[in-house]
C-alpha positions as protocol buffer text, in pm:
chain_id: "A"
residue {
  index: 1
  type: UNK
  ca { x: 0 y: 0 z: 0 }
}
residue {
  index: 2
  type: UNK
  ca { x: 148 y: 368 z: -115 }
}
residue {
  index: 3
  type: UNK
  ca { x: 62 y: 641 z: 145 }
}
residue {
  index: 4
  type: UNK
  ca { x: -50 y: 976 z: 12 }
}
residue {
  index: 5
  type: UNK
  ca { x: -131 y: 1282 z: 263 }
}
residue {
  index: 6
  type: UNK
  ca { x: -376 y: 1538 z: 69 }
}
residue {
  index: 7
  type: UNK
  ca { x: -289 y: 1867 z: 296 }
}
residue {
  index: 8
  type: UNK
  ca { x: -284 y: 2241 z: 231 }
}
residue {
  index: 9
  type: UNK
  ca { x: -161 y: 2557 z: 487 }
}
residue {
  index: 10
  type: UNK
  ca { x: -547 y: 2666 z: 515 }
}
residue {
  index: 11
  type: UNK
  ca { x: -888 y: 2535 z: 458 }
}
residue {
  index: 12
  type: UNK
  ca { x: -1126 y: 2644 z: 201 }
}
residue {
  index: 13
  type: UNK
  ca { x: -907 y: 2557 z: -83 }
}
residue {
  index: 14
  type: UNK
  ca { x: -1059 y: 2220 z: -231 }
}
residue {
  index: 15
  type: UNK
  ca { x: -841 y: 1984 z: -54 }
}
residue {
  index: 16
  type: UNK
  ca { x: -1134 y: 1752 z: 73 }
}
residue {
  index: 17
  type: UNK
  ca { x: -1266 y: 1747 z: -325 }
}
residue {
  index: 18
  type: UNK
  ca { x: -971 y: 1704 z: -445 }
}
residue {
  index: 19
  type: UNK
  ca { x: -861 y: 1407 z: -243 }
}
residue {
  index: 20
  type: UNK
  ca { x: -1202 y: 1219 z: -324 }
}
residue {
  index: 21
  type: UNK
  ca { x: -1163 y: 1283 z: -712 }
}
residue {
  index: 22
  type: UNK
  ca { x: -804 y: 1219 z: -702 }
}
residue {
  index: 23
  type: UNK
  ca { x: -914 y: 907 z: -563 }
}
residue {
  index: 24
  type: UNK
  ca { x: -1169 y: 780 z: -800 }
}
residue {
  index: 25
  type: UNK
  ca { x: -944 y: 860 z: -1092 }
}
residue {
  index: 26
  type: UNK
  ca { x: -679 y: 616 z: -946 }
}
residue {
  index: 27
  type: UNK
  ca { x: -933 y: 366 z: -902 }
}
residue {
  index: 28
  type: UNK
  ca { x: -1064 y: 405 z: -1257 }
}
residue {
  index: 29
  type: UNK
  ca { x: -701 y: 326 z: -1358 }
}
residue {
  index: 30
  type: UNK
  ca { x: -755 y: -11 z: -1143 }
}
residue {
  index: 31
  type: UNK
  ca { x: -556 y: 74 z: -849 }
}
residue {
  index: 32
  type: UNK
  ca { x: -748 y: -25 z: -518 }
}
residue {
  index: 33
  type: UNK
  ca { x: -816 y: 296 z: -317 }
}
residue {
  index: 34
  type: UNK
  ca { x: -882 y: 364 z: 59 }
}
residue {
  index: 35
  type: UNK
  ca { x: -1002 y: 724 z: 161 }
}
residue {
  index: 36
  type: UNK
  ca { x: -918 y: 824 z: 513 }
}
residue {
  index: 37
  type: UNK
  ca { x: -1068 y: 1133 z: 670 }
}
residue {
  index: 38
  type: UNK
  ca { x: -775 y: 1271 z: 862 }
}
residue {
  index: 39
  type: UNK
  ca { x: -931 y: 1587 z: 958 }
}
residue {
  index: 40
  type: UNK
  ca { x: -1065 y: 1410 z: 1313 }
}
residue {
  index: 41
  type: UNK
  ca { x: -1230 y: 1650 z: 1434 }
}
residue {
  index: 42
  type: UNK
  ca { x: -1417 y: 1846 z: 1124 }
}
residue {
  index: 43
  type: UNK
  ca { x: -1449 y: 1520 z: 907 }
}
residue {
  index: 44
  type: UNK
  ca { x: -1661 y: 1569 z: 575 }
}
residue {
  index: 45
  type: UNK
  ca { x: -1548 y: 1332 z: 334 }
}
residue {
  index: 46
  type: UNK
  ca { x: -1877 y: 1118 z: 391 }
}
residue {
  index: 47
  type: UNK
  ca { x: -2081 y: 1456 z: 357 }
}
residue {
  index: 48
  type: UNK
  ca { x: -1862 y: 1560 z: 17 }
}
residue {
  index: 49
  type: UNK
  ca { x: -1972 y: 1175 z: -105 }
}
residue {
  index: 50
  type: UNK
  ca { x: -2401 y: 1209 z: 10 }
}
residue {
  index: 51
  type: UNK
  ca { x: -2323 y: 902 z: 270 }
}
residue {
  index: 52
  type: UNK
  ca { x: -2440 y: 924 z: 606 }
}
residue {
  index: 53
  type: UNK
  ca { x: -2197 y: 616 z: 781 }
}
residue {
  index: 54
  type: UNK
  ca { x: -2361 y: 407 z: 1088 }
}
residue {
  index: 55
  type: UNK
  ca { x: -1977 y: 405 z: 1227 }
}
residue {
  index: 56
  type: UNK
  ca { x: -1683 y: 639 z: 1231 }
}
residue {
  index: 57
  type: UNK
  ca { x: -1342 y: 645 z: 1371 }
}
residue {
  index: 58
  type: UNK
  ca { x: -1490 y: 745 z: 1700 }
}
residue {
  index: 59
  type: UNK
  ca { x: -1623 y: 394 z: 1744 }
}
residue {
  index: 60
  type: UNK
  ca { x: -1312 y: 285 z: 1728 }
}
residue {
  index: 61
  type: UNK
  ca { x: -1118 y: 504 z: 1955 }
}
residue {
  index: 62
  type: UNK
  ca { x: -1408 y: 386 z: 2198 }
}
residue {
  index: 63
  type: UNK
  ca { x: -1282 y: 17 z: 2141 }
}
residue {
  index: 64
  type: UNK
  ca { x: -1656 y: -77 z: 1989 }
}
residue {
  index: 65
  type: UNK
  ca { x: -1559 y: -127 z: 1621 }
}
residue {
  index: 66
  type: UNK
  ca { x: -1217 y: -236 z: 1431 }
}
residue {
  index: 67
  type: UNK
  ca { x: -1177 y: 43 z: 1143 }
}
residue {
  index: 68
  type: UNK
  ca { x: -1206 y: -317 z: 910 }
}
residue {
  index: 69
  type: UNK
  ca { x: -1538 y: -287 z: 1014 }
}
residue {
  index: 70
  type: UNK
  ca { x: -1618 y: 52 z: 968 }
}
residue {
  index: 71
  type: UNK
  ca { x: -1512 y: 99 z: 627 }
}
residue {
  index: 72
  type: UNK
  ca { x: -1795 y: 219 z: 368 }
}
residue {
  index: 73
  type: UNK
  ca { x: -1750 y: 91 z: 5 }
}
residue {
  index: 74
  type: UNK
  ca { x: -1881 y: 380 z: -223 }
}
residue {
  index: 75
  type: UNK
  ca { x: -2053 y: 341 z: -538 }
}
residue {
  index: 76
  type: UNK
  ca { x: -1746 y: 513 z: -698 }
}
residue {
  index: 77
  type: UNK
  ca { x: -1521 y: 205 z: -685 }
}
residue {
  index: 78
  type: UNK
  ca { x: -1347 y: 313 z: -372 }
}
residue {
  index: 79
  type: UNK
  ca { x: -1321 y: 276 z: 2 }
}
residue {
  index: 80
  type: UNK
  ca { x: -1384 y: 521 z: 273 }
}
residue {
  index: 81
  type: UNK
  ca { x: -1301 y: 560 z: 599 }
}
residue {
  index: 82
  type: UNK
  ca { x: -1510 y: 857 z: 794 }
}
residue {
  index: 83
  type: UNK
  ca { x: -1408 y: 1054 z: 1039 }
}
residue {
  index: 84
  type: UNK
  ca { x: -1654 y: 1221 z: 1373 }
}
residue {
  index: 85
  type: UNK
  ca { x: -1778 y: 1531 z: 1245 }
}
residue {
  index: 86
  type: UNK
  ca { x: -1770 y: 1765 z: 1590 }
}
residue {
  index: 87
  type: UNK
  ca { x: -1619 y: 1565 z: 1785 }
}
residue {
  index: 88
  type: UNK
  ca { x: -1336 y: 1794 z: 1928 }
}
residue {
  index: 89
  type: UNK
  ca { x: -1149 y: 1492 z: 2168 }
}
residue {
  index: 90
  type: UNK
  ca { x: -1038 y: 1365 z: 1841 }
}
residue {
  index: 91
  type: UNK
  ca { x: -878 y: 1657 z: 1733 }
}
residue {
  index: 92
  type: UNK
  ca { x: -559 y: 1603 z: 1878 }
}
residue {
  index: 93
  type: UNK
  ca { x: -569 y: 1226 z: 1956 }
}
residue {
  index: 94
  type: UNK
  ca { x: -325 y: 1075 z: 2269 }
}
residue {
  index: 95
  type: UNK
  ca { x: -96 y: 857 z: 2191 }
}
residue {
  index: 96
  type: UNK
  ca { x: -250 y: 552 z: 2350 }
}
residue {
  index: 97
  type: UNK
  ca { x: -616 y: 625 z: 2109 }
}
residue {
  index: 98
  type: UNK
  ca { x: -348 y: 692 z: 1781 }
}
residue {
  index: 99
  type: UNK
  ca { x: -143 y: 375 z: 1830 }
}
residue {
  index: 100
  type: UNK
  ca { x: -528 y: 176 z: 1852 }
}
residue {
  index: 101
  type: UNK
  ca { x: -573 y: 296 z: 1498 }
}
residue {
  index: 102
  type: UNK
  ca { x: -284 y: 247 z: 1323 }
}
residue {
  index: 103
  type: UNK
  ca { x: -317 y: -121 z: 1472 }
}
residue {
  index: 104
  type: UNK
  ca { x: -652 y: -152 z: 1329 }
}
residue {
  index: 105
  type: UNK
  ca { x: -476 y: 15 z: 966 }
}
residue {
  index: 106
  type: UNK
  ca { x: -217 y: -220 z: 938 }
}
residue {
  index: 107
  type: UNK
  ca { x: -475 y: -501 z: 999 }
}
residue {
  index: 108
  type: UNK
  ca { x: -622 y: -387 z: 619 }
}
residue {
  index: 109
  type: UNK
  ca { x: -519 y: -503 z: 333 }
}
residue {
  index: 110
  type: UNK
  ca { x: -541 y: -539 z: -53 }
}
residue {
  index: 111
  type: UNK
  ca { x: -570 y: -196 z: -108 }
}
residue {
  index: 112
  type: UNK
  ca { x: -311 y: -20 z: -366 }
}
residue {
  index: 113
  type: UNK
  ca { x: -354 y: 369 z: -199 }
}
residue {
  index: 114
  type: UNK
  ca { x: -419 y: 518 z: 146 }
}
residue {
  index: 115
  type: UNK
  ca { x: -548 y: 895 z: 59 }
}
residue {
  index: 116
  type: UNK
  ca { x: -531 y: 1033 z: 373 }
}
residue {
  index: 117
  type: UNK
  ca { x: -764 y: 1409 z: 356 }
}
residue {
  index: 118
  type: UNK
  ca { x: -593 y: 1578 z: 645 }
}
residue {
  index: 119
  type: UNK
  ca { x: -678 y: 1883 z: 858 }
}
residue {
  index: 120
  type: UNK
  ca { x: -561 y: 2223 z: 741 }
}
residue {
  index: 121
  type: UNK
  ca { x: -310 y: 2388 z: 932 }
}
residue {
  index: 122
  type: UNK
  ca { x: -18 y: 2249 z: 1133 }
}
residue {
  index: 123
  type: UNK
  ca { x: -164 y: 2099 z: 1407 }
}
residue {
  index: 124
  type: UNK
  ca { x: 3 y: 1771 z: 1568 }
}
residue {
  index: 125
  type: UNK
  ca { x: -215 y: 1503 z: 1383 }
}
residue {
  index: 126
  type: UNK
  ca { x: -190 y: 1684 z: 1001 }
}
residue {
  index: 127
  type: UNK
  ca { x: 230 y: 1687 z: 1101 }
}
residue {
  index: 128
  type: UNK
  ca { x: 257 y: 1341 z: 1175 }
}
residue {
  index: 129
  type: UNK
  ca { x: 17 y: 1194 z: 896 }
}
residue {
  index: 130
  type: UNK
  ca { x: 224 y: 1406 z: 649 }
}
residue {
  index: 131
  type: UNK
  ca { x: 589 y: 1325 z: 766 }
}
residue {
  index: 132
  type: UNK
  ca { x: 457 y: 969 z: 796 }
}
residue {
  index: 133
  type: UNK
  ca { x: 325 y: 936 z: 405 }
}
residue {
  index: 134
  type: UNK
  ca { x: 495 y: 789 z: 129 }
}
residue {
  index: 135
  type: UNK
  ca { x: 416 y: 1157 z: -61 }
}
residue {
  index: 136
  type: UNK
  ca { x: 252 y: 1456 z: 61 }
}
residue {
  index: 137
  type: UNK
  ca { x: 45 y: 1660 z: -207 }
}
residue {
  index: 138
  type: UNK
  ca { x: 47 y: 2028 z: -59 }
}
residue {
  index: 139
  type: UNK
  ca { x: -319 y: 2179 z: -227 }
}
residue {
  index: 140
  type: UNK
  ca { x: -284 y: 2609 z: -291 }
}
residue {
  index: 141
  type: UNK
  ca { x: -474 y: 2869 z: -529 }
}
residue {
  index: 142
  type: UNK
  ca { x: -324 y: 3136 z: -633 }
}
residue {
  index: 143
  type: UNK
  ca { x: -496 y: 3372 z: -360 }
}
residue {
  index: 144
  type: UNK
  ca { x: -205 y: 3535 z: -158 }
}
residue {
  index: 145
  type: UNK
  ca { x: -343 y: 3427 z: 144 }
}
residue {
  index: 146
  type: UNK
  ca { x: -330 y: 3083 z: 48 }
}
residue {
  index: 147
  type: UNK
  ca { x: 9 y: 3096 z: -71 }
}
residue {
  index: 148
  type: UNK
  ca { x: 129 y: 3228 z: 246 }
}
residue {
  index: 149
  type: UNK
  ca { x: -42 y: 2959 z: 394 }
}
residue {
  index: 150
  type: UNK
  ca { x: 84 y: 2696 z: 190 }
}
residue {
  index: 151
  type: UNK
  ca { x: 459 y: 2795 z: 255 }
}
residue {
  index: 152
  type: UNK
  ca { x: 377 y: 2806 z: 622 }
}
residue {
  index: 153
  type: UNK
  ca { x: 294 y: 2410 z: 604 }
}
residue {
  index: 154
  type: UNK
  ca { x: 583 y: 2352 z: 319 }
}
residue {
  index: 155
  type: UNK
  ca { x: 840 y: 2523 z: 568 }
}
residue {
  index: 156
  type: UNK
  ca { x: 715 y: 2334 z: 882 }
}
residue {
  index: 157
  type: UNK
  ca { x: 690 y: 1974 z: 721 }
}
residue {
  index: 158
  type: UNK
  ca { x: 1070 y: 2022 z: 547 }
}
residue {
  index: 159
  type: UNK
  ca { x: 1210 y: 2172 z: 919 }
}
residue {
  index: 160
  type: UNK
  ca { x: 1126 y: 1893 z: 1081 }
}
residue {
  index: 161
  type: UNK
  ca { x: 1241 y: 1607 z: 725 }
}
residue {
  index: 162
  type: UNK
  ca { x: 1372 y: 1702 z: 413 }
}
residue {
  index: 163
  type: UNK
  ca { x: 1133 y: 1475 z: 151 }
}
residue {
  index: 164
  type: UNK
  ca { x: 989 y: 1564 z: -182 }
}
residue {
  index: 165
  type: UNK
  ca { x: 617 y: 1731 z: -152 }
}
residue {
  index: 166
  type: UNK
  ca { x: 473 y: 1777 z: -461 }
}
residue {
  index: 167
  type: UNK
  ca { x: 213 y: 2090 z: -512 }
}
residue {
  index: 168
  type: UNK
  ca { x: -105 y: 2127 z: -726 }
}
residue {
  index: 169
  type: UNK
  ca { x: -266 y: 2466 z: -766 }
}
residue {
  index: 170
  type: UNK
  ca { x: -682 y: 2471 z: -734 }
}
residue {
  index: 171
  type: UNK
  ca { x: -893 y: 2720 z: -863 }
}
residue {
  index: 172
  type: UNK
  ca { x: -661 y: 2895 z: -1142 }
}
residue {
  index: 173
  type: UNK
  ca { x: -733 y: 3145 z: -1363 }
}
residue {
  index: 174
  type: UNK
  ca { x: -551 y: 2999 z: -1617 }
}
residue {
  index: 175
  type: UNK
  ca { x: -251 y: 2782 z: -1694 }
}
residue {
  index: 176
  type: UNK
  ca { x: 32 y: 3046 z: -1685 }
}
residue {
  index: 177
  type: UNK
  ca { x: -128 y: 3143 z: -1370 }
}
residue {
  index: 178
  type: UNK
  ca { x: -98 y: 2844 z: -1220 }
}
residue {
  index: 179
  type: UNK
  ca { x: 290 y: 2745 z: -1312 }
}
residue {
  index: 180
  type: UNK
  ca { x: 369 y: 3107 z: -1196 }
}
residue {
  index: 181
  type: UNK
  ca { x: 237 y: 3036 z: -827 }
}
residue {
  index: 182
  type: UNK
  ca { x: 397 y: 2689 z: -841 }
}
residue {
  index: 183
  type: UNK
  ca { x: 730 y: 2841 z: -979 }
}
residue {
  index: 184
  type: UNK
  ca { x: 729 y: 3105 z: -690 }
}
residue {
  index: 185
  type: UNK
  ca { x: 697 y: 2813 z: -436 }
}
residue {
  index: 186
  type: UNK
  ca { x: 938 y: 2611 z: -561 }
}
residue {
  index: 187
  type: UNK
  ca { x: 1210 y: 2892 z: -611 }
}
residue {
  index: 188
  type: UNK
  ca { x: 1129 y: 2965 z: -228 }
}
residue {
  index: 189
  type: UNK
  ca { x: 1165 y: 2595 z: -147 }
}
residue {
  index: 190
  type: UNK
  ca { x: 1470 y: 2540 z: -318 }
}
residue {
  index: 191
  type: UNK
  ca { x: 1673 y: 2839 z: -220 }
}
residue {
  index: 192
  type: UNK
  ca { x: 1553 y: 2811 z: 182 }
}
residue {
  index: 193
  type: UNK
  ca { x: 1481 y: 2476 z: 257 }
}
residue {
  index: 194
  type: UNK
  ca { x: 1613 y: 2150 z: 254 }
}
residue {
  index: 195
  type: UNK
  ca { x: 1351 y: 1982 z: 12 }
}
residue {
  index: 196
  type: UNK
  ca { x: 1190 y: 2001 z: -347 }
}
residue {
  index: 197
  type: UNK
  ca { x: 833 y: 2067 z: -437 }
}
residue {
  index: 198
  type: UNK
  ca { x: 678 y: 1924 z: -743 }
}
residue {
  index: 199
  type: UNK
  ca { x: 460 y: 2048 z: -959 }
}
residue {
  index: 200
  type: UNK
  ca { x: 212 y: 1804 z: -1062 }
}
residue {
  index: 201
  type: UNK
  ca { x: -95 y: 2016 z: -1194 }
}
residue {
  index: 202
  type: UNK
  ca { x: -317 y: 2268 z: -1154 }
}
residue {
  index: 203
  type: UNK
  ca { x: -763 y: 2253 z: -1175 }
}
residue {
  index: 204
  type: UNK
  ca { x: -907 y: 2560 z: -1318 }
}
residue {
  index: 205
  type: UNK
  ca { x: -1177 y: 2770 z: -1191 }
}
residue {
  index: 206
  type: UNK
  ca { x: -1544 y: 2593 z: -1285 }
}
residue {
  index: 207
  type: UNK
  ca { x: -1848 y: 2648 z: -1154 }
}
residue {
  index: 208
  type: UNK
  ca { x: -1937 y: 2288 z: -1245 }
}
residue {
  index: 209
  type: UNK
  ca { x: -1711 y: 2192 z: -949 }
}
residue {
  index: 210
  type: UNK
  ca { x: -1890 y: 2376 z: -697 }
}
residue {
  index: 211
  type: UNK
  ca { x: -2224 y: 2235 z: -869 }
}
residue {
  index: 212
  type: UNK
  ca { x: -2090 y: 1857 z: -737 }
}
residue {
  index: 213
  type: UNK
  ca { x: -2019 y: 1965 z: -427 }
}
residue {
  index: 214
  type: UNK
  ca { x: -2363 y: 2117 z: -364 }
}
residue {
  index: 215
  type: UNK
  ca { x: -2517 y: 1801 z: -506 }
}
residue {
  index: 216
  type: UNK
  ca { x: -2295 y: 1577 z: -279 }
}
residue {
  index: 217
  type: UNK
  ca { x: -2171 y: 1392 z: -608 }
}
residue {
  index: 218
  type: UNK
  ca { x: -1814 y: 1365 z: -700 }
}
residue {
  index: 219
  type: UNK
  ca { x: -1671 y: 1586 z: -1005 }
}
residue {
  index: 220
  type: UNK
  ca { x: -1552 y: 1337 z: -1200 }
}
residue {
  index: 221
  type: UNK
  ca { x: -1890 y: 1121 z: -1219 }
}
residue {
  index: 222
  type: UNK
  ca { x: -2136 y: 1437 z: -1245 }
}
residue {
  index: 223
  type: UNK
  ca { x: -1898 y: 1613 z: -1546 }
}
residue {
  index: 224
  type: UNK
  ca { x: -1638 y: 1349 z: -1695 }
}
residue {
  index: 225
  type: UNK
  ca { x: -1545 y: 1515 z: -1976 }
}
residue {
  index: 226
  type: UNK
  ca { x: -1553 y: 1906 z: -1794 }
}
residue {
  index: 227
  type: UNK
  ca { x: -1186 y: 2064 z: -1842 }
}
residue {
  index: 228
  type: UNK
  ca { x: -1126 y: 2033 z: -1482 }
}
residue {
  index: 229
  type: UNK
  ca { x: -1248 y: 1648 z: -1459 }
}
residue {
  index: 230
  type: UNK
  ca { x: -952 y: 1580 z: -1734 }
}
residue {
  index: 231
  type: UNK
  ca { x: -719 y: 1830 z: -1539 }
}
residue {
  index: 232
  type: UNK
  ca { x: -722 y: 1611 z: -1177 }
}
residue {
  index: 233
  type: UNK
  ca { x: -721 y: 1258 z: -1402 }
}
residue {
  index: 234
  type: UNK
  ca { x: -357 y: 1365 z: -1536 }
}
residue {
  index: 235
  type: UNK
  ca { x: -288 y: 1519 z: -1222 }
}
residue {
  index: 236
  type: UNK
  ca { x: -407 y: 1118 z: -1063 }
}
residue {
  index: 237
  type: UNK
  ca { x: -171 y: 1002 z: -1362 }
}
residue {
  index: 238
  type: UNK
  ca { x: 168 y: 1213 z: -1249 }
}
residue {
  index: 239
  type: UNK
  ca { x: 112 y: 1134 z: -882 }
}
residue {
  index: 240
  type: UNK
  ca { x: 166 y: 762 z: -1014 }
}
residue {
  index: 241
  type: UNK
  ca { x: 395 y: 802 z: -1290 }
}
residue {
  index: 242
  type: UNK
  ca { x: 623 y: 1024 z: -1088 }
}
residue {
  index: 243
  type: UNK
  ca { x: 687 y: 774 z: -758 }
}
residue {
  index: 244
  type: UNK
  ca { x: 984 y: 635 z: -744 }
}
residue {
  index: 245
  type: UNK
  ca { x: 921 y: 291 z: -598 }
}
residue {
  index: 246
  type: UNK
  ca { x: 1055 y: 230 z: -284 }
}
residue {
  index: 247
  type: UNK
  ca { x: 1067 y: -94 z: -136 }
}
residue {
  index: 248
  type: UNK
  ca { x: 1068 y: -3 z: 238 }
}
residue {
  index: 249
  type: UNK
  ca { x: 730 y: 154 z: 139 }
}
residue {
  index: 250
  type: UNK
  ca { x: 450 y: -39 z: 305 }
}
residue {
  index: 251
  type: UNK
  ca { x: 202 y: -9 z: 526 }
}
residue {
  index: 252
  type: UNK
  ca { x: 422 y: -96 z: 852 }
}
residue {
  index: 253
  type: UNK
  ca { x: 679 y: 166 z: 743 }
}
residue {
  index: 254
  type: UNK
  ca { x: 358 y: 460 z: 759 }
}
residue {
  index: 255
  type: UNK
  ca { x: 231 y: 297 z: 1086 }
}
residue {
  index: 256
  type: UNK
  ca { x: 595 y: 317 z: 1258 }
}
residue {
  index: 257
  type: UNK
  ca { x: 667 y: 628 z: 1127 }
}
residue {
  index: 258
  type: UNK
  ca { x: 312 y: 751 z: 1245 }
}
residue {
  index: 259
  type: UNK
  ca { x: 311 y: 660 z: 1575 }
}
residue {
  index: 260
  type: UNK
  ca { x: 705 y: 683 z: 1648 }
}
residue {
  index: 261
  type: UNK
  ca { x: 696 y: 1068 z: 1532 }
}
C-alpha cells in the first residue's frame, strides 16, 4: 500500500474534493483505493460523497468497532473511511487512542492507496500523517493568502524532514497562472529549505465543481469530460507516474513512522 497525505496551509481551498476525485481517478485506472478522513475533528469526506456512515473512527477510539469494520464501500469504486464530524477529543488524539488505529490500519489489506484528507493547518495530527506518508500533495490557489499559507505548512513539514512534496494549484485562472504560483513556491523551497516541491498540476476555476459539491456527487462522475475532470485525471496520472518505488514503502513503514513521530 502507497501512502499519500492530501494537505494544504489553510482550509477552504478544495483539498477535501480534491482528495475524493483524485481518488476515484486512481481507481478508474484499477488501483485499489482507501479514503481516510484525517481531519478528526471536522471530518466531511462522507458529507462531500451524500453518505451518512452508521460508524466512524470514534467507534473505534471507543474500542466498539475495528476500522475493518467501519469501512464504507462507495458506489465510486473506492473505500472510505469517515471521520466524527464535531467531535473535538479527536482533534488532537493521545498517543494511547493513535497507536489503537494504526493497529486496526495495518490489519487492512489489498488496497493499492491510502489517501489520507488531512486537517488544514499544522496541528500535531496533520504533522505526523504528512511526515509519515509515502508523498505529501500540498493543495494552494493562487490567492495570496493561500500561498502564504501553503509555505507556512511547506516550511514546517521540510524543518522537521527534508522529503519531496509535490504541489497542485486549485482554482486557477488559467494555466500560466498556475505554473507562476507553483514556480514562486518552488524557487522559495529550493533556495531556503532543505527539500523540493513538485509540480504536478493545476484545476481551473469551474463552476461545475462547486455544482458537485452542492449536489454531494463527485466531479468526476457528475462532469467526466468538464476541463477540470480531465485536469485532476492527469494530475491522478503524475502522482503515479512520478513515484519512485521504494521498497521499504509499506504499510508498517507509515504505521511506525506515524506513531514513532
Amino acid at each position: 500500500m502507497r501512502t499519500l497525505c492530501v494537505t494544504s496551509g489553510k482550509g477552504g481551498v478544495g483539498k477535501t474534493t480534491l482528495s475524493i476525485n483524485l481518488g476515484i481517478a486512481l481507481a478508474r485506472s484499477g488501483r485499489k483505493v482507501l479514503l481516510l478522513d484525517g481531519d478528526l475533528g471536522l471530518a466531511n469526506l462522507n458529507v462531500m460523497l451524500g453518505i451518512i456512515p452508521k460508524h466512524t473512527i470514534h467507534d473505534v477510539i471507543r474500542g466498539h468497532k475495528t476500522l475493518a469494520q467501519i469501512v464504507i464501500p462507495t458506489p465510486y469504486g473506492l473505500d472510505l473511511i469517515a471521520g466524527a464530524n464535531g467531535i473535538a477529543e479527536l482533534a488532537d488524539l493521545g498517543e494511547r487512542e493513535r497507536v489503537q488505529v494504526m493497529q486496526d490500519l495495518e490489519a487492512l489489506n489489498g488496497y493499492d492507496f491510502l489517501i489520507i484528507d488531512t486537517g488544514a493547518g499544522i496541528g500535531d495530527n496533520v504533522v505526523r500523517f504528512v511526515l509519515a506518508a509515502d508523498d505529501v500533495l500540498v493543495v494552494t490557489t493562487p490567492h495570496p493568502t493561500s500561498l502564504t499559507d501553503a509555505y507556512g505548512i511547506i516550511k514546517t513539514i521540510l524543518a522537521q524532514e527534508s522529503k519531496p512534496l509535490k504541489l497542485l494549484v486549485n482554482c486557477a485562472p488559467s494555466p500560466a497562472d498556475a505554473k507562476r504560483v507553483a514556480t514562486r513556491l518552488a524557487g522559495v523551497t529550493d533556495r531556503f529549505m532543505n527539500g523540493t516541491l513538485e509540480f504536478v498540476g493545476h484545476v481551473p476555476v469551474d463552476s461545475l465543481i462547486e455544482r458537485s459539491i452542492l449536489a454531494q456527487k463527485p466531479h468526476l462522475i457528475l462532469n467526466p469530460g468538464s476541463t477540470s475532470a480531465r485536469c485532476i485525471e492527469q494530475a491522478a496520472t503524475r502522482l503515479v507516474n512520478g513515484h519512485t518505488p521504494n521498497l521499504t514503502s509499506s504499510l508498517g513503514r507509515f504505521l511506525k513512522r506515524l506513531i514513532g513521530h
